[in-house]
mmCIF file of C-alpha atoms in Angstrom:
data_model
loop_
_atom_site.group_PDB
_atom_site.id
_atom_site.type_symbol
_atom_site.label_atom_id
_atom_site.label_comp_id
_atom_site.label_asym_id
_atom_site.label_seq_id
_atom_site.Cartn_x
_atom_site.Cartn_y
_atom_site.Cartn_z
ATOM 1 C CA MET A 1 -37.318 10.149 -27.103
ATOM 2 C CA SER A 2 -36.820 6.578 -28.301
ATOM 3 C CA ASP A 3 -35.308 7.373 -31.699
ATOM 4 C CA VAL A 4 -32.070 9.115 -30.765
ATOM 5 C CA ARG A 5 -29.732 8.858 -33.748
ATOM 6 C CA TYR A 6 -26.498 7.805 -32.067
ATOM 7 C CA GLU A 7 -25.083 6.698 -35.413
ATOM 8 C CA LEU A 8 -24.608 10.369 -36.328
ATOM 9 C CA TYR A 9 -21.818 10.422 -33.755
ATOM 10 C CA GLY A 10 -20.545 7.021 -34.868
ATOM 11 C CA LEU A 11 -21.888 5.466 -31.662
ATOM 12 C CA MET A 12 -22.896 2.013 -32.841
ATOM 13 C CA ALA A 13 -23.452 0.742 -29.263
ATOM 14 C CA GLY A 14 -25.552 3.663 -28.053
ATOM 15 C CA ASN A 15 -24.793 6.340 -25.475
ATOM 16 C CA PRO A 16 -21.332 5.700 -23.956
ATOM 17 C CA TYR A 17 -22.216 7.637 -20.783
ATOM 18 C CA THR A 18 -25.080 5.393 -19.704
ATOM 19 C CA THR A 19 -24.881 4.964 -15.948
ATOM 20 C CA ARG A 20 -24.818 1.448 -14.507
ATOM 21 C CA PRO A 21 -22.676 -0.567 -12.112
ATOM 22 C CA LEU A 22 -19.711 -2.095 -13.909
ATOM 23 C CA ASN A 23 -19.002 -5.782 -13.426
ATOM 24 C CA SER A 24 -15.506 -6.620 -14.607
ATOM 25 C CA LEU A 25 -15.845 -10.188 -13.336
ATOM 26 C CA GLU A 26 -18.734 -11.019 -15.694
ATOM 27 C CA GLN A 27 -18.554 -8.462 -18.535
ATOM 28 C CA GLU A 28 -15.279 -8.316 -20.444
ATOM 29 C CA LEU A 29 -16.106 -4.895 -21.914
ATOM 30 C CA ASP A 30 -16.479 -3.405 -18.445
ATOM 31 C CA ARG A 31 -12.804 -3.964 -17.677
ATOM 32 C CA SER A 32 -11.866 -1.066 -19.938
ATOM 33 C CA LEU A 33 -14.542 1.244 -18.506
ATOM 34 C CA LEU A 34 -13.097 1.459 -15.002
ATOM 35 C CA LEU A 35 -10.904 4.558 -15.300
ATOM 36 C CA GLU A 36 -8.266 6.066 -13.039
ATOM 37 C CA LEU A 37 -9.253 9.613 -14.069
ATOM 38 C CA GLU A 38 -6.074 11.284 -12.868
ATOM 39 C CA GLY A 39 -6.106 9.935 -9.337
ATOM 40 C CA PHE A 40 -9.783 9.183 -8.770
ATOM 41 C CA VAL A 41 -8.780 5.546 -8.253
ATOM 42 C CA ARG A 42 -5.294 4.051 -8.386
ATOM 43 C CA LEU A 43 -5.768 0.705 -10.089
ATOM 44 C CA PRO A 44 -2.092 -0.404 -10.034
ATOM 45 C CA LYS A 45 -1.980 0.022 -6.239
ATOM 46 C CA LEU A 46 -5.104 -2.110 -5.852
ATOM 47 C CA GLN A 47 -3.672 -4.800 -8.086
ATOM 48 C CA GLU A 48 -0.462 -4.794 -6.048
ATOM 49 C CA ALA A 49 -2.451 -5.252 -2.824
ATOM 50 C CA ILE A 50 -4.390 -8.149 -4.351
ATOM 51 C CA GLU A 51 -1.290 -9.886 -5.701
ATOM 52 C CA ALA A 52 0.523 -9.473 -2.371
ATOM 53 C CA ALA A 53 -2.394 -11.114 -0.523
ATOM 54 C CA VAL A 54 -2.482 -14.015 -2.983
ATOM 55 C CA THR A 55 1.289 -14.509 -2.722
ATOM 56 C CA ARG A 56 1.228 -14.702 1.071
ATOM 57 C CA ARG A 57 -1.985 -16.779 1.017
ATOM 58 C CA GLY A 58 -3.731 -14.342 3.279
ATOM 59 C CA PRO A 59 -6.862 -12.204 3.150
ATOM 60 C CA ALA A 60 -7.334 -9.292 0.759
ATOM 61 C CA LEU A 61 -9.461 -6.867 2.788
ATOM 62 C CA PHE A 62 -10.839 -3.644 1.307
ATOM 63 C CA LEU A 63 -12.986 -0.852 2.710
ATOM 64 C CA ILE A 64 -14.589 1.469 0.134
ATOM 65 C CA THR A 65 -16.267 4.669 1.298
ATOM 66 C CA GLY A 66 -18.257 7.189 -0.718
ATOM 67 C CA VAL A 67 -21.663 8.747 -1.192
ATOM 68 C CA GLY A 68 -24.318 7.337 -3.498
ATOM 69 C CA MET A 69 -23.304 6.943 -7.165
ATOM 70 C CA SER A 70 -19.626 7.336 -6.308
ATOM 71 C CA GLY A 71 -18.617 4.048 -7.952
ATOM 72 C CA ARG A 72 -18.452 1.796 -4.889
ATOM 73 C CA THR A 73 -20.232 -1.176 -6.489
ATOM 74 C CA SER A 74 -18.210 -0.991 -9.704
ATOM 75 C CA LEU A 75 -14.949 -0.886 -7.770
ATOM 76 C CA ALA A 76 -15.989 -3.771 -5.508
ATOM 77 C CA ASN A 77 -16.757 -5.858 -8.597
ATOM 78 C CA HIS A 78 -13.388 -4.962 -10.079
ATOM 79 C CA LEU A 79 -11.586 -6.109 -6.938
ATOM 80 C CA LEU A 80 -13.258 -9.504 -7.308
ATOM 81 C CA TYR A 81 -12.048 -9.572 -10.898
ATOM 82 C CA LEU A 82 -8.474 -8.678 -9.918
ATOM 83 C CA TYR A 83 -8.480 -11.396 -7.248
ATOM 84 C CA HIS A 84 -9.688 -13.953 -9.770
ATOM 85 C CA GLN A 85 -7.043 -12.867 -12.280
ATOM 86 C CA ALA A 86 -4.286 -13.067 -9.685
ATOM 87 C CA HIS A 87 -5.017 -16.780 -9.293
ATOM 88 C CA GLY A 88 -5.034 -17.459 -13.024
ATOM 89 C CA PRO A 89 -7.835 -17.803 -15.583
ATOM 90 C CA GLN A 90 -8.434 -21.492 -14.825
ATOM 91 C CA HIS A 91 -9.015 -20.805 -11.149
ATOM 92 C CA ARG A 92 -12.655 -20.716 -10.043
ATOM 93 C CA LEU A 93 -14.085 -18.015 -7.811
ATOM 94 C CA ALA A 94 -17.249 -18.340 -5.746
ATOM 95 C CA THR A 95 -18.795 -15.055 -4.673
ATOM 96 C CA HIS A 96 -21.230 -14.014 -1.988
ATOM 97 C CA ARG A 97 -22.759 -10.561 -2.090
ATOM 98 C CA MET A 98 -24.884 -8.934 0.572
ATOM 99 C CA ASP A 99 -26.563 -5.763 -0.688
ATOM 100 C CA GLY A 100 -27.696 -2.774 1.313
ATOM 101 C CA TYR A 101 -31.289 -3.962 1.560
ATOM 102 C CA ASP A 102 -29.992 -7.203 3.181
ATOM 103 C CA MET A 103 -28.053 -5.301 5.812
ATOM 104 C CA THR A 104 -29.100 -5.377 9.450
ATOM 105 C CA HIS A 105 -27.358 -4.398 12.664
ATOM 106 C CA ASP A 106 -26.870 -8.074 13.609
ATOM 107 C CA ALA A 107 -23.252 -8.672 12.584
ATOM 108 C CA TYR A 108 -23.270 -12.315 13.664
ATOM 109 C CA ALA A 109 -26.321 -13.073 11.519
ATOM 110 C CA GLN A 110 -24.601 -11.485 8.499
ATOM 111 C CA VAL A 111 -21.389 -13.500 8.883
ATOM 112 C CA ARG A 112 -23.298 -16.706 9.627
ATOM 113 C CA SER A 113 -25.373 -16.188 6.478
ATOM 114 C CA THR A 114 -22.166 -15.584 4.488
ATOM 115 C CA LEU A 115 -20.556 -18.836 5.572
ATOM 116 C CA LEU A 116 -23.722 -20.852 4.942
ATOM 117 C CA SER A 117 -24.072 -19.267 1.494
ATOM 118 C CA LEU A 118 -20.492 -20.238 0.629
ATOM 119 C CA ARG A 119 -21.277 -23.763 1.811
ATOM 120 C CA ASN A 120 -24.063 -23.896 -0.767
ATOM 121 C CA LYS A 121 -21.727 -22.534 -3.448
ATOM 122 C CA MET A 122 -19.484 -25.536 -2.828
ATOM 123 C CA GLY A 123 -22.322 -27.820 -3.886
ATOM 124 C CA LEU A 124 -22.976 -25.794 -7.021
ATOM 125 C CA MET A 125 -19.285 -26.038 -7.915
ATOM 126 C CA THR A 126 -19.274 -29.807 -7.169
ATOM 127 C CA ILE A 127 -16.630 -29.400 -4.483
ATOM 128 C CA GLU A 128 -16.771 -32.299 -2.064
ATOM 129 C CA MET A 129 -17.223 -31.272 1.549
ATOM 130 C CA PRO A 130 -15.061 -33.083 4.126
ATOM 131 C CA PRO A 131 -17.001 -34.728 6.996
ATOM 132 C CA GLY A 132 -15.359 -32.457 9.561
ATOM 133 C CA LEU A 133 -16.477 -29.307 7.747
ATOM 134 C CA ARG A 134 -19.953 -30.748 7.256
ATOM 135 C CA GLY A 135 -20.221 -31.224 10.998
ATOM 136 C CA ARG A 136 -19.140 -27.654 11.692
ATOM 137 C CA PHE A 137 -21.702 -26.319 9.246
ATOM 138 C CA SER A 138 -24.420 -28.414 10.855
ATOM 139 C CA GLU A 139 -23.569 -26.792 14.169
ATOM 140 C CA LEU A 140 -23.511 -23.329 12.581
ATOM 141 C CA SER A 141 -26.966 -23.919 11.099
ATOM 142 C CA ARG A 142 -28.315 -24.595 14.601
ATOM 143 C CA ARG A 143 -26.551 -21.686 16.282
ATOM 144 C CA GLY A 144 -28.519 -18.524 15.515
ATOM 145 C CA SER A 145 -28.125 -15.103 17.104
ATOM 146 C CA VAL A 146 -29.736 -16.287 20.344
ATOM 147 C CA ASP A 147 -26.939 -18.836 20.820
ATOM 148 C CA PRO A 148 -24.063 -17.548 18.643
ATOM 149 C CA MET A 149 -20.819 -19.367 17.962
ATOM 150 C CA ASP A 150 -17.601 -17.784 19.176
ATOM 151 C CA GLU A 151 -15.792 -15.636 16.640
ATOM 152 C CA TYR A 152 -12.829 -17.995 16.699
ATOM 153 C CA ASP A 153 -15.103 -20.936 15.901
ATOM 154 C CA LEU A 154 -16.345 -18.931 12.941
ATOM 155 C CA GLN A 155 -12.729 -18.251 11.997
ATOM 156 C CA GLU A 156 -11.978 -21.968 12.058
ATOM 157 C CA ILE A 157 -14.906 -22.655 9.728
ATOM 158 C CA ALA A 158 -13.762 -19.912 7.332
ATOM 159 C CA GLU A 159 -10.223 -21.320 7.210
ATOM 160 C CA PHE A 160 -11.464 -24.890 6.759
ATOM 161 C CA LEU A 161 -13.794 -23.668 4.008
ATOM 162 C CA ALA A 162 -10.997 -21.821 2.184
ATOM 163 C CA ALA A 163 -8.699 -24.852 2.372
ATOM 164 C CA THR A 164 -11.438 -27.023 0.853
ATOM 165 C CA PHE A 165 -11.937 -24.546 -1.972
ATOM 166 C CA ALA A 166 -8.169 -24.346 -2.589
ATOM 167 C CA ALA A 167 -7.901 -28.141 -2.844
ATOM 168 C CA SER A 168 -10.247 -27.914 -5.838
ATOM 169 C CA ASP A 169 -8.365 -24.997 -7.437
ATOM 170 C CA ALA A 170 -10.954 -22.477 -6.282
ATOM 171 C CA ALA A 171 -11.347 -19.576 -3.881
ATOM 172 C CA PHE A 172 -14.080 -17.234 -2.726
ATOM 173 C CA GLY A 173 -14.847 -13.550 -2.449
ATOM 174 C CA VAL A 174 -17.341 -11.654 -0.292
ATOM 175 C CA VAL A 175 -18.856 -8.221 -0.821
ATOM 176 C CA TYR A 176 -20.818 -6.422 1.899
ATOM 177 C CA GLU A 177 -22.511 -3.397 0.318
ATOM 178 C CA GLY A 178 -23.873 -0.521 2.353
ATOM 179 C CA VAL A 179 -22.583 -1.796 5.688
ATOM 180 C CA ALA A 180 -24.997 -0.691 8.413
ATOM 181 C CA THR A 181 -22.789 -1.232 11.469
ATOM 182 C CA LYS A 182 -19.066 -1.245 12.021
ATOM 183 C CA ASP A 183 -19.563 -4.385 14.154
ATOM 184 C CA LEU A 184 -19.855 -6.290 10.869
ATOM 185 C CA ILE A 185 -16.481 -4.962 9.734
ATOM 186 C CA THR A 186 -14.896 -5.829 13.081
ATOM 187 C CA LEU A 187 -16.335 -9.352 13.221
ATOM 188 C CA SER A 188 -15.702 -10.178 9.543
ATOM 189 C CA THR A 189 -12.129 -8.944 9.768
ATOM 190 C CA ARG A 190 -11.557 -11.251 12.718
ATOM 191 C CA VAL A 191 -13.286 -14.232 11.074
ATOM 192 C CA PHE A 192 -11.369 -13.894 7.787
ATOM 193 C CA GLU A 193 -8.050 -12.575 9.153
ATOM 194 C CA ASN A 194 -6.190 -15.814 8.314
ATOM 195 C CA THR A 195 -8.280 -16.844 5.316
ATOM 196 C CA PRO A 196 -7.071 -16.618 1.694
ATOM 197 C CA ALA A 197 -10.093 -14.763 0.321
ATOM 198 C CA VAL A 198 -11.088 -11.295 -0.855
ATOM 199 C CA VAL A 199 -13.540 -9.440 1.371
ATOM 200 C CA VAL A 200 -14.855 -6.008 0.385
ATOM 201 C CA PHE A 201 -16.916 -3.632 2.525
ATOM 202 C CA THR A 202 -18.635 -0.568 1.082
ATOM 203 C CA VAL A 203 -19.774 2.154 3.456
ATOM 204 C CA ASP A 204 -22.010 5.157 2.803
ATOM 205 C CA ALA A 205 -20.196 8.394 3.585
ATOM 206 C CA TYR A 206 -23.276 9.791 5.303
ATOM 207 C CA GLN A 207 -24.172 10.584 8.880
ATOM 208 C CA HIS A 208 -27.327 8.537 9.394
ATOM 209 C CA ALA A 209 -28.511 5.488 11.331
ATOM 210 C CA ASN A 210 -28.309 3.061 8.387
ATOM 211 C CA ALA A 211 -24.624 3.703 7.655
ATOM 212 C CA ALA A 212 -21.629 2.535 9.665
ATOM 213 C CA GLN A 213 -20.121 5.505 11.477
ATOM 214 C CA LEU A 214 -16.367 5.002 11.307
ATOM 215 C CA THR A 215 -14.019 6.997 13.490
ATOM 216 C CA GLU A 216 -10.404 7.736 12.646
ATOM 217 C CA ALA A 217 -9.452 5.036 15.136
ATOM 218 C CA ASP A 218 -11.659 2.551 13.246
ATOM 219 C CA ARG A 219 -10.038 3.512 9.970
ATOM 220 C CA SER A 220 -6.533 3.237 11.404
ATOM 221 C CA ASP A 221 -7.325 -0.202 12.817
ATOM 222 C CA PHE A 222 -8.621 -1.427 9.454
ATOM 223 C CA ALA A 223 -5.674 0.088 7.576
ATOM 224 C CA ARG A 224 -3.325 -2.193 9.535
ATOM 225 C CA ARG A 225 -5.064 -5.209 8.021
ATOM 226 C CA GLY A 226 -6.408 -4.024 4.694
ATOM 227 C CA THR A 227 -6.770 -1.220 2.172
ATOM 228 C CA ILE A 228 -9.074 1.789 2.483
ATOM 229 C CA ILE A 229 -10.363 3.463 -0.684
ATOM 230 C CA ASP A 230 -12.188 6.789 -0.397
ATOM 231 C CA LEU A 231 -14.123 7.758 -3.524
ATOM 232 C CA PRO A 232 -14.436 11.556 -3.643
ATOM 233 C CA LEU A 233 -16.489 13.877 -5.804
ATOM 234 C CA LEU A 234 -14.878 14.480 -9.183
ATOM 235 C CA THR A 235 -12.883 17.567 -9.977
ATOM 236 C CA THR A 236 -13.734 19.475 -13.154
ATOM 237 C CA ARG A 237 -10.585 18.111 -14.780
ATOM 238 C CA GLN A 238 -11.633 14.553 -13.926
ATOM 239 C CA ILE A 239 -15.082 15.167 -15.439
ATOM 240 C CA ALA A 240 -13.418 16.337 -18.660
ATOM 241 C CA CYS A 241 -11.251 13.195 -18.631
ATOM 242 C CA LEU A 242 -14.354 11.081 -18.056
ATOM 243 C CA ALA A 243 -16.065 12.614 -21.096
ATOM 244 C CA GLU A 244 -13.007 11.963 -23.249
ATOM 245 C CA GLN A 245 -12.051 8.498 -22.057
ATOM 246 C CA ARG A 246 -15.573 7.060 -22.174
ATOM 247 C CA TRP A 247 -16.155 8.334 -25.719
ATOM 248 C CA THR A 248 -16.499 5.473 -28.226
ATOM 249 C CA GLY A 249 -17.747 7.378 -31.271
ATOM 250 C CA THR A 250 -16.084 9.197 -34.131
ATOM 251 C CA PRO A 251 -13.273 11.465 -32.872
ATOM 252 C CA PRO A 252 -12.950 14.078 -31.595
ATOM 253 C CA VAL A 253 -15.111 14.128 -28.465
ATOM 254 C CA PRO A 254 -17.972 16.629 -29.033
ATOM 255 C CA PHE A 255 -17.450 18.063 -25.533
ATOM 256 C CA ASP A 256 -14.632 20.593 -25.503
ATOM 257 C CA PRO A 257 -12.564 19.888 -22.333
ATOM 258 C CA ASP A 258 -12.143 23.560 -21.429
ATOM 259 C CA ASP A 259 -15.857 24.245 -21.944
ATOM 260 C CA LEU A 260 -16.815 21.294 -19.751
ATOM 261 C CA GLN A 261 -14.508 22.424 -16.970
ATOM 262 C CA ALA A 262 -15.925 25.928 -17.143
ATOM 263 C CA VAL A 263 -19.530 24.704 -17.011
ATOM 264 C CA PHE A 264 -18.915 22.280 -14.130
ATOM 265 C CA ASP A 265 -16.615 24.675 -12.280
ATOM 266 C CA SER A 266 -19.121 25.703 -9.568
ATOM 267 C CA ARG A 267 -20.571 22.213 -9.165
ATOM 268 C CA ARG A 268 -19.274 18.996 -7.604
ATOM 269 C CA PHE A 269 -20.588 15.628 -8.736
ATOM 270 C CA THR A 270 -19.963 11.956 -8.104
ATOM 271 C CA ILE A 271 -18.836 9.891 -11.071
ATOM 272 C CA GLY A 272 -22.357 8.513 -11.456
ATOM 273 C CA GLN A 273 -23.904 11.974 -11.420
ATOM 274 C CA ALA A 274 -21.343 13.288 -13.898
ATOM 275 C CA LEU A 275 -22.037 10.382 -16.247
ATOM 276 C CA ARG A 276 -25.757 11.019 -15.984
ATOM 277 C CA HIS A 277 -25.287 14.675 -16.969
ATOM 278 C CA LEU A 278 -23.081 13.734 -19.911
ATOM 279 C CA GLU A 279 -25.584 11.092 -21.014
ATOM 280 C CA VAL A 280 -28.496 13.531 -20.982
ATOM 281 C CA LEU A 281 -26.533 16.310 -22.670
ATOM 282 C CA LEU A 282 -25.542 13.996 -25.512
ATOM 283 C CA ASP A 283 -29.145 12.878 -26.000
ATOM 284 C CA LEU A 284 -30.401 16.469 -25.975
ATOM 285 C CA ARG A 285 -27.883 17.507 -28.607
ATOM 286 C CA LEU A 286 -29.044 14.680 -30.893
ATOM 287 C CA VAL A 287 -32.748 15.340 -30.282
ATOM 288 C CA GLU A 288 -32.353 19.010 -31.206
ATOM 289 C CA TYR A 289 -30.313 18.261 -34.337
ATOM 290 C CA GLU A 290 -32.421 18.056 -37.481
ATOM 291 C CA GLY A 291 -29.624 17.726 -40.024
ATOM 292 C CA GLU A 292 -28.153 14.656 -41.677
ATOM 293 C CA ASP A 293 -24.439 15.496 -41.626
ATOM 294 C CA LEU A 294 -22.339 13.120 -39.564
ATOM 295 C CA TRP A 295 -20.047 14.205 -36.765
ATOM 296 C CA PRO A 296 -17.767 16.129 -36.835
ATOM 297 C CA THR A 297 -19.959 19.059 -37.778
ATOM 298 C CA ASP A 298 -20.462 22.332 -35.920
ATOM 299 C CA ASP A 299 -24.179 21.678 -35.446
ATOM 300 C CA LEU A 300 -23.395 18.594 -33.329
ATOM 301 C CA ARG A 301 -20.687 20.295 -31.311
ATOM 302 C CA MET A 302 -21.600 21.150 -27.711
ATOM 303 C CA SER A 303 -20.438 24.712 -27.237
ATOM 304 C CA SER A 304 -19.878 26.382 -23.901
ATOM 305 C CA ARG A 305 -23.009 28.522 -24.316
ATOM 306 C CA TRP A 306 -25.163 25.529 -25.237
ATOM 307 C CA LEU A 307 -23.839 23.533 -22.264
ATOM 308 C CA ARG A 308 -24.552 26.378 -19.845
ATOM 309 C CA ILE A 309 -28.110 26.763 -21.119
ATOM 310 C CA LYS A 310 -28.860 23.052 -20.823
ATOM 311 C CA MET A 311 -27.345 22.776 -17.358
ATOM 312 C CA TRP A 312 -29.370 25.809 -16.249
ATOM 313 C CA GLN A 313 -32.557 24.360 -17.714
ATOM 314 C CA GLY A 314 -31.935 21.050 -15.991
ATOM 315 C CA GLU A 315 -31.479 22.713 -12.635
ATOM 316 C CA ARG A 316 -34.669 24.752 -13.100
ATOM 317 C CA TRP A 317 -36.696 21.669 -13.999
ATOM 318 C CA SER A 318 -35.334 19.763 -11.006
ATOM 319 C CA ARG A 319 -36.830 22.381 -8.679
ATOM 320 C CA LEU A 320 -40.310 21.515 -9.955
ATOM 321 C CA ARG A 321 -40.100 17.892 -8.817
#
């Protein structure tokens, strides 16, 4: 249905539960959409970790784990934003992102590509490259996986690179999404361990060949150097908070908190899945409504019975796919 009348709810910007990755670094509105949801994420703790790293001029390392649609990308973007803010609004931040479809099991190739990408970002930001760093990058360009550079040579390049950025009131951040092998985490941590930069790894919380399989020893080792963030499935209370805190229409929220908790009680969803359900339920309520009265009106309220019927129908239809 293309003609959903969101204005009946006072939603001038459309459905507030639309699911998409948030990007606090580029979209100002997105900064208010990243929610703590009673412990789902602890934003003050993350900001403290970022500010501490900036103060000591060291790395800000983060490892985010979770299943698909758990908010890993949105949180990674927000960490870049917090790092940029910690330096001040006039400070420039270059970013390099490697998505899941770019991931291989060749950790050296990934780190080499990262450093060469940041070299190119220097040119785009009109940061002059010192002759010594230019020479090191020329060597790195020649040294592929068949003849790799030592990890400490890579570390030297990363530190030299960061110092060059800092001299021009700039810094850089790196995001590795959907890390395929823990070797990338190990190597990157070593390469950037003395570098003032933010480096974020996201890992699928699945047991399959294309996801890094982290042991408790791996996690403990990373925790000594950085911050681990596990994104769980939402509780029913957190889903109710999500419905309320994302609402941008005329108050009150048409979802009754107790009814939502009762309907979602036997189900566990990621934040992305919960948003998708709320988005569809809101659209269905508007499509079925034939009146003209604006919210609040009982005919636009989503009762417990109505919610249960729609959730049941959705589950039945999904079995036909």
